[in-house]
């Protein structure tokens, strides 16, 4: 009976941790910057392209395009 409770607790903790991890990782595409907000206040450090981690449910971000879409890479 105790083992069933331990299994349920482990499953619940694993589920919560996976949800937190999934909501904290985000990807910024090439040609964009991530601008972060914590509690509605703009944070001072943006991040460039790639995968980034933030505090889930506390920090939010916006992806801002910094380059022109119609500028060719090679003229």
Coordinates of C-alpha atoms in Angstrom, one line a residue:
X1 CA 0.0 0.0 0.0
X2 CA 2.8 2.4 0.8
X3 CA 4.5 1.6 -2.5
X4 CA 1.4 2.6 -4.4
X5 CA 1.5 6.0 -2.6
X6 CA 5.2 6.4 -3.4
X7 CA 4.6 5.6 -7.0
X8 CA 1.8 8.1 -7.2
X9 CA 3.9 10.8 -5.6
X10 CA 6.8 10.1 -8.0
X11 CA 4.5 10.3 -11.0
X12 CA 2.9 13.5 -9.8
X13 CA 6.3 15.1 -9.2
X14 CA 7.6 14.0 -12.6
X15 CA 4.5 15.4 -14.2
X16 CA 4.8 18.8 -12.5
X17 CA 8.6 19.0 -13.3
X18 CA 8.0 18.2 -17.0
X19 CA 5.3 20.9 -17.3
X20 CA 7.6 23.4 -15.6
X21 CA 10.5 22.5 -17.9
X22 CA 8.4 22.6 -21.0
X23 CA 7.1 26.1 -20.2
X24 CA 10.5 27.5 -19.3
X25 CA 12.4 26.5 -22.6
X26 CA 11.8 28.6 -25.7
X27 CA 13.4 29.0 -29.1
X28 CA 14.3 32.3 -30.7
X29 CA 14.6 32.2 -34.5
X30 CA 17.5 33.7 -36.5
X31 CA 17.0 37.4 -37.2
X32 CA 15.0 37.9 -34.0
X33 CA 15.8 39.0 -30.4
X34 CA 13.9 37.9 -27.2
X35 CA 12.8 40.8 -25.0
X36 CA 11.9 39.6 -21.5
X37 CA 9.3 40.9 -19.0
X38 CA 9.1 40.0 -15.4
X39 CA 6.1 41.1 -13.5
X40 CA 5.2 43.4 -16.4
X41 CA 8.6 45.2 -16.1
X42 CA 11.0 45.2 -19.1
X43 CA 14.3 43.4 -18.3
X44 CA 17.5 44.9 -19.5
X45 CA 19.1 42.0 -21.3
X46 CA 17.7 40.6 -24.5
X47 CA 18.8 37.2 -25.9
X48 CA 19.7 36.3 -29.5
X49 CA 18.8 33.3 -31.6
X50 CA 18.8 29.8 -30.1
X51 CA 17.2 28.0 -27.2
X52 CA 16.8 29.8 -23.9
X53 CA 15.5 29.1 -20.4
X54 CA 13.3 31.5 -18.3
X55 CA 11.4 31.3 -15.1
X56 CA 8.0 29.7 -15.9
X57 CA 4.8 31.7 -15.1
X58 CA 7.0 34.7 -13.8
X59 CA 8.9 35.7 -16.9
X60 CA 7.4 36.2 -20.3
X61 CA 9.0 37.1 -23.6
X62 CA 8.3 38.6 -27.0
X63 CA 10.3 37.7 -30.1
X64 CA 11.2 40.9 -32.0
X65 CA 12.4 40.9 -35.6
X66 CA 15.7 42.8 -35.9
X67 CA 16.4 42.3 -39.6
X68 CA 14.6 42.9 -42.8
X69 CA 12.8 39.9 -44.3
X70 CA 13.4 40.9 -47.9
X71 CA 17.2 41.5 -47.6
X72 CA 19.0 38.7 -49.4
X73 CA 21.8 36.9 -47.6
X74 CA 23.9 36.9 -50.8
X75 CA 23.5 39.7 -53.3

